[in-house]
PDB file of C-alpha atoms in Angstrom:
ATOM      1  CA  UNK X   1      -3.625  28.981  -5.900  1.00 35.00           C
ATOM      2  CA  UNK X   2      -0.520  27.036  -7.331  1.00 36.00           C
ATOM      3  CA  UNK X   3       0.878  26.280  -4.157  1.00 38.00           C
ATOM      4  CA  UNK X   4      -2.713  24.909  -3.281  1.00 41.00           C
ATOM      5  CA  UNK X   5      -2.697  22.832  -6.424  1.00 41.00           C
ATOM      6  CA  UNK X   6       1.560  21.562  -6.099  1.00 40.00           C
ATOM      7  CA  UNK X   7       0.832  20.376  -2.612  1.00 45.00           C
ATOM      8  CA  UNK X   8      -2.550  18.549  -3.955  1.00 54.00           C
ATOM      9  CA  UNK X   9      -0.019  16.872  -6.723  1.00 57.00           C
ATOM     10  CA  UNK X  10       2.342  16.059  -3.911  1.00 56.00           C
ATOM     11  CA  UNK X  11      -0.521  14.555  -1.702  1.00 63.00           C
ATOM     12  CA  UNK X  12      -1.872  12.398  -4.552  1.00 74.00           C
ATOM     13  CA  UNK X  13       1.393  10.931  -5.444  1.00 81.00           C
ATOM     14  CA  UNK X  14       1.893  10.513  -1.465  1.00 82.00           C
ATOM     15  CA  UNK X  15      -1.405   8.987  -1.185  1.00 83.00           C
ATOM     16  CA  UNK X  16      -0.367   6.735  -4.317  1.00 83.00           C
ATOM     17  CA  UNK X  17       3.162   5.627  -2.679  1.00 82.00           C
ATOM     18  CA  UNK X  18       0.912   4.812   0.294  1.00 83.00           C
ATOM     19  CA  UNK X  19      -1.433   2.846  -1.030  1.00 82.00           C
ATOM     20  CA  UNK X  20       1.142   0.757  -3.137  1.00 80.00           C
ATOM     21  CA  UNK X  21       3.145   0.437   0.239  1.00 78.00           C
ATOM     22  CA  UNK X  22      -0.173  -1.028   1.836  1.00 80.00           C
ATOM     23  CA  UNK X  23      -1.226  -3.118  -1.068  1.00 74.00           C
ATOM     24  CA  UNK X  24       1.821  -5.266  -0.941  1.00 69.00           C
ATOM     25  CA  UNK X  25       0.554  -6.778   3.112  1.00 70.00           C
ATOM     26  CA  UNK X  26       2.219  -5.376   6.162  1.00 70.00           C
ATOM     27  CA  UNK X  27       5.673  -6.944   5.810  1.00 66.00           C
ATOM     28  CA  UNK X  28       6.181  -5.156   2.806  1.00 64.00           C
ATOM     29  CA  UNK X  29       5.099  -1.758   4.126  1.00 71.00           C
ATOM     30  CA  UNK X  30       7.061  -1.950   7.384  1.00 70.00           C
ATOM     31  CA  UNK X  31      10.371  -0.942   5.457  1.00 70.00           C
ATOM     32  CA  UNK X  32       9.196   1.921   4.383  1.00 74.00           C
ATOM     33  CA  UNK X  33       6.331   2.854   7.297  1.00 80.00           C
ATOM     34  CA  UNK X  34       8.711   5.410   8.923  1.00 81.00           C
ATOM     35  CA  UNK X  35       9.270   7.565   6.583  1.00 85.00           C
ATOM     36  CA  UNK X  36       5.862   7.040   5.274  1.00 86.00           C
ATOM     37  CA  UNK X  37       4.771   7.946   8.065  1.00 89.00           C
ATOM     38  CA  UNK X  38       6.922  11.006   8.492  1.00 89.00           C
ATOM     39  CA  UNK X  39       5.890  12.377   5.378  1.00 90.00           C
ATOM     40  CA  UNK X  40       2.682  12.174   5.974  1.00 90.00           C
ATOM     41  CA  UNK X  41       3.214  14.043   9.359  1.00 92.00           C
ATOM     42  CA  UNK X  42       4.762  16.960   7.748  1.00 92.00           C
ATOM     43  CA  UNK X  43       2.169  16.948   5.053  1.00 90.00           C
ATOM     44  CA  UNK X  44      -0.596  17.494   7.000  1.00 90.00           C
ATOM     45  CA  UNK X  45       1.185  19.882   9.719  1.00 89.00           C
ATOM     46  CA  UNK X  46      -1.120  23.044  10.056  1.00 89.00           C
ATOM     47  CA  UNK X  47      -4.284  21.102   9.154  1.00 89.00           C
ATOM     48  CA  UNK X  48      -6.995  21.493  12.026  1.00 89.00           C
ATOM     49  CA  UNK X  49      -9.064  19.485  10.138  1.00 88.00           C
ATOM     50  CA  UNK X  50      -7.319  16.874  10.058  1.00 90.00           C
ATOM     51  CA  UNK X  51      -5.830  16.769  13.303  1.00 91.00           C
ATOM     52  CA  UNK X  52      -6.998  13.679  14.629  1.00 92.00           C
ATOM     53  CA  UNK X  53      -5.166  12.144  11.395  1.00 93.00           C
ATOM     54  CA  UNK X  54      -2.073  13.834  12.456  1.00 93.00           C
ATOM     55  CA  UNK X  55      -2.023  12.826  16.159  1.00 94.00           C
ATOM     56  CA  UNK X  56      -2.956   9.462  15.320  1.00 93.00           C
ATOM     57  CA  UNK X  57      -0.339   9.035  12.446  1.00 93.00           C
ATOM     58  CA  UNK X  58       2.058  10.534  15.692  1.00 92.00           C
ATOM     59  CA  UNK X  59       0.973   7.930  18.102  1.00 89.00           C
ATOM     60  CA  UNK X  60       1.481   4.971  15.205  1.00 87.00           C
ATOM     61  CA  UNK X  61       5.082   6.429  14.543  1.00 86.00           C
ATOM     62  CA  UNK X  62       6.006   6.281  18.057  1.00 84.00           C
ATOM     63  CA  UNK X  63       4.827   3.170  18.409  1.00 80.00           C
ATOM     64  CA  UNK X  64       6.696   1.706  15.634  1.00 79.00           C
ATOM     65  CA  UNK X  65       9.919   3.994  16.418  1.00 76.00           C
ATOM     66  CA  UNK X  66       9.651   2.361  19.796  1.00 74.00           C
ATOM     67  CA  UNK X  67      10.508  -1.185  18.380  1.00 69.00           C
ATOM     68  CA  UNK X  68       7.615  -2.013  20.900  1.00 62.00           C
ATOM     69  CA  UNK X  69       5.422  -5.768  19.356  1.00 67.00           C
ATOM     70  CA  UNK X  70       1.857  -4.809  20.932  1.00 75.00           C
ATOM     71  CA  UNK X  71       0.354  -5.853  17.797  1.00 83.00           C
ATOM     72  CA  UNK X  72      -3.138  -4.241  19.736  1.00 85.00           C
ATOM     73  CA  UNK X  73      -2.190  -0.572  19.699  1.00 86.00           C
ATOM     74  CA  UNK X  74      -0.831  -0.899  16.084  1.00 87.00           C
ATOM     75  CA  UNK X  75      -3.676  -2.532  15.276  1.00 89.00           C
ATOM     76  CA  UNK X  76      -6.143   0.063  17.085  1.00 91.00           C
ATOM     77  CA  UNK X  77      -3.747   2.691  15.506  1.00 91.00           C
ATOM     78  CA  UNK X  78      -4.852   0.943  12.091  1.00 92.00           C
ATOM     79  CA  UNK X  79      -8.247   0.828  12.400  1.00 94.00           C
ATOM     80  CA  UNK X  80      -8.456   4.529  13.816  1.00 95.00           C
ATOM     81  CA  UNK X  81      -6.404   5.829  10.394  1.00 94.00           C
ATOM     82  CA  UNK X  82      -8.686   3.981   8.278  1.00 94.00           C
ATOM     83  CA  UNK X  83     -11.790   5.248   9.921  1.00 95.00           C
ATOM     84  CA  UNK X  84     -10.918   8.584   9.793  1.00 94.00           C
ATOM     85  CA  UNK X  85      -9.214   8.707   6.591  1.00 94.00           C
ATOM     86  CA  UNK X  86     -12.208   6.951   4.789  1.00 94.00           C
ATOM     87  CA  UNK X  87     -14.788   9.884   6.671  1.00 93.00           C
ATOM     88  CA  UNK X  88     -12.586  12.916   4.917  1.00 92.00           C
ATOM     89  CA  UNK X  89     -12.596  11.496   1.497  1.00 91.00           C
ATOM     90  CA  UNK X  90     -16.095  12.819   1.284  1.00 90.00           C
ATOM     91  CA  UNK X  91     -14.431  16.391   1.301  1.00 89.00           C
ATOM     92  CA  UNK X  92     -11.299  16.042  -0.610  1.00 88.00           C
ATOM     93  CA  UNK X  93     -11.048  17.392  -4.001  1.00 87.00           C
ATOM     94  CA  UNK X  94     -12.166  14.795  -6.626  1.00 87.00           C
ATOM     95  CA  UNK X  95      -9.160  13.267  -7.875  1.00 84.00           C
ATOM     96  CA  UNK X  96      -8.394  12.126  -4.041  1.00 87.00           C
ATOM     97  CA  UNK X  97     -11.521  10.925  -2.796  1.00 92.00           C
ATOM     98  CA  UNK X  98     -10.947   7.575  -4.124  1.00 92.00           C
ATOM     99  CA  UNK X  99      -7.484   7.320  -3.371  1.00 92.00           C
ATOM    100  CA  UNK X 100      -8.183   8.254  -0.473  1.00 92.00           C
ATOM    101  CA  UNK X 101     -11.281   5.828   0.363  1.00 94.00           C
ATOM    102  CA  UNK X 102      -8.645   3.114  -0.959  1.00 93.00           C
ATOM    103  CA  UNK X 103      -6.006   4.119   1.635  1.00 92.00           C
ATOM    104  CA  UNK X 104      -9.043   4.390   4.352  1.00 94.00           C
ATOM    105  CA  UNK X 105      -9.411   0.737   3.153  1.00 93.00           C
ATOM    106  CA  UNK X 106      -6.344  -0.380   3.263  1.00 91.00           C
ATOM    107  CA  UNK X 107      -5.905   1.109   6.592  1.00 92.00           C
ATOM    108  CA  UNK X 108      -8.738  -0.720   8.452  1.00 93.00           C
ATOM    109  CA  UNK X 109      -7.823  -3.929   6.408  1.00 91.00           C
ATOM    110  CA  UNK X 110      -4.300  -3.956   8.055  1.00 88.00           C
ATOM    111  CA  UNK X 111      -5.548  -3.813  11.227  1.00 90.00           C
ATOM    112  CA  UNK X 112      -7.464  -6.607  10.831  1.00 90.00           C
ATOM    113  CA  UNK X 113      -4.411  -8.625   9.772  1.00 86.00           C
ATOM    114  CA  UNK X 114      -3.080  -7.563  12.905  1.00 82.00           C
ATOM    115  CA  UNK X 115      -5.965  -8.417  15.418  1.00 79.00           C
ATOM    116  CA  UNK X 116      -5.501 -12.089  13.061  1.00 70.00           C
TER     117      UNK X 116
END
């Protein structure tokens, strides 16, 4: 049980480091998106249930690592985080669901930023 509870600390203050990232607009994010990213990637490694997050947060990784401008597939990328992280919030534990409704958010709002 305390390694359940340590990695739900660690995935708050993730999800908080996140959200900050996000909060500042893209430019300010894209420094740090990467590892971000990464992190996130490793977090949720071993999660079937949230696989789609994991392959998704993959694809957006690549995409970035790739130095590649389509502005659509980041965007896409974007919107399908948000989505998906906004529709597990309802089963998190209680002090994540509305960080993580506020990531899910954030998310979805920088892909509109990117579709301009």
């Amino acid at each position: 049980m305390d390694n359940t509870q340590s990695q739900s600390s660690a995935g708050t203050s993730q999800l908080d480091a996140t959200i900050n990232a996000l909060q500042g607009g893209l430019s300010a994010a894209a420094g740090a998106a990467g590892p971000n990213i990464a992190g996130w990637i490793k977090t949720l490694q071993g999660n079937q249930q949230l696989s789609g997050i994991s392959s998704e947060l993959q694809n957006l990784h690549d995409a970035l690592s790739s130095g590649s401008s389509d502005t659509g597939a980041l965007a896409k990328s974007l919107s399908t985080l948000g989505e998906h992280t906004t529709k597990v919030a309802d089963a998190a534990t209680p002090d994540a669901q509305d960080k993580l409704r506020q990531l899910g958010q954030a998310l979805s709002s920088a892909a509109s930023q990117l579709k301009g």
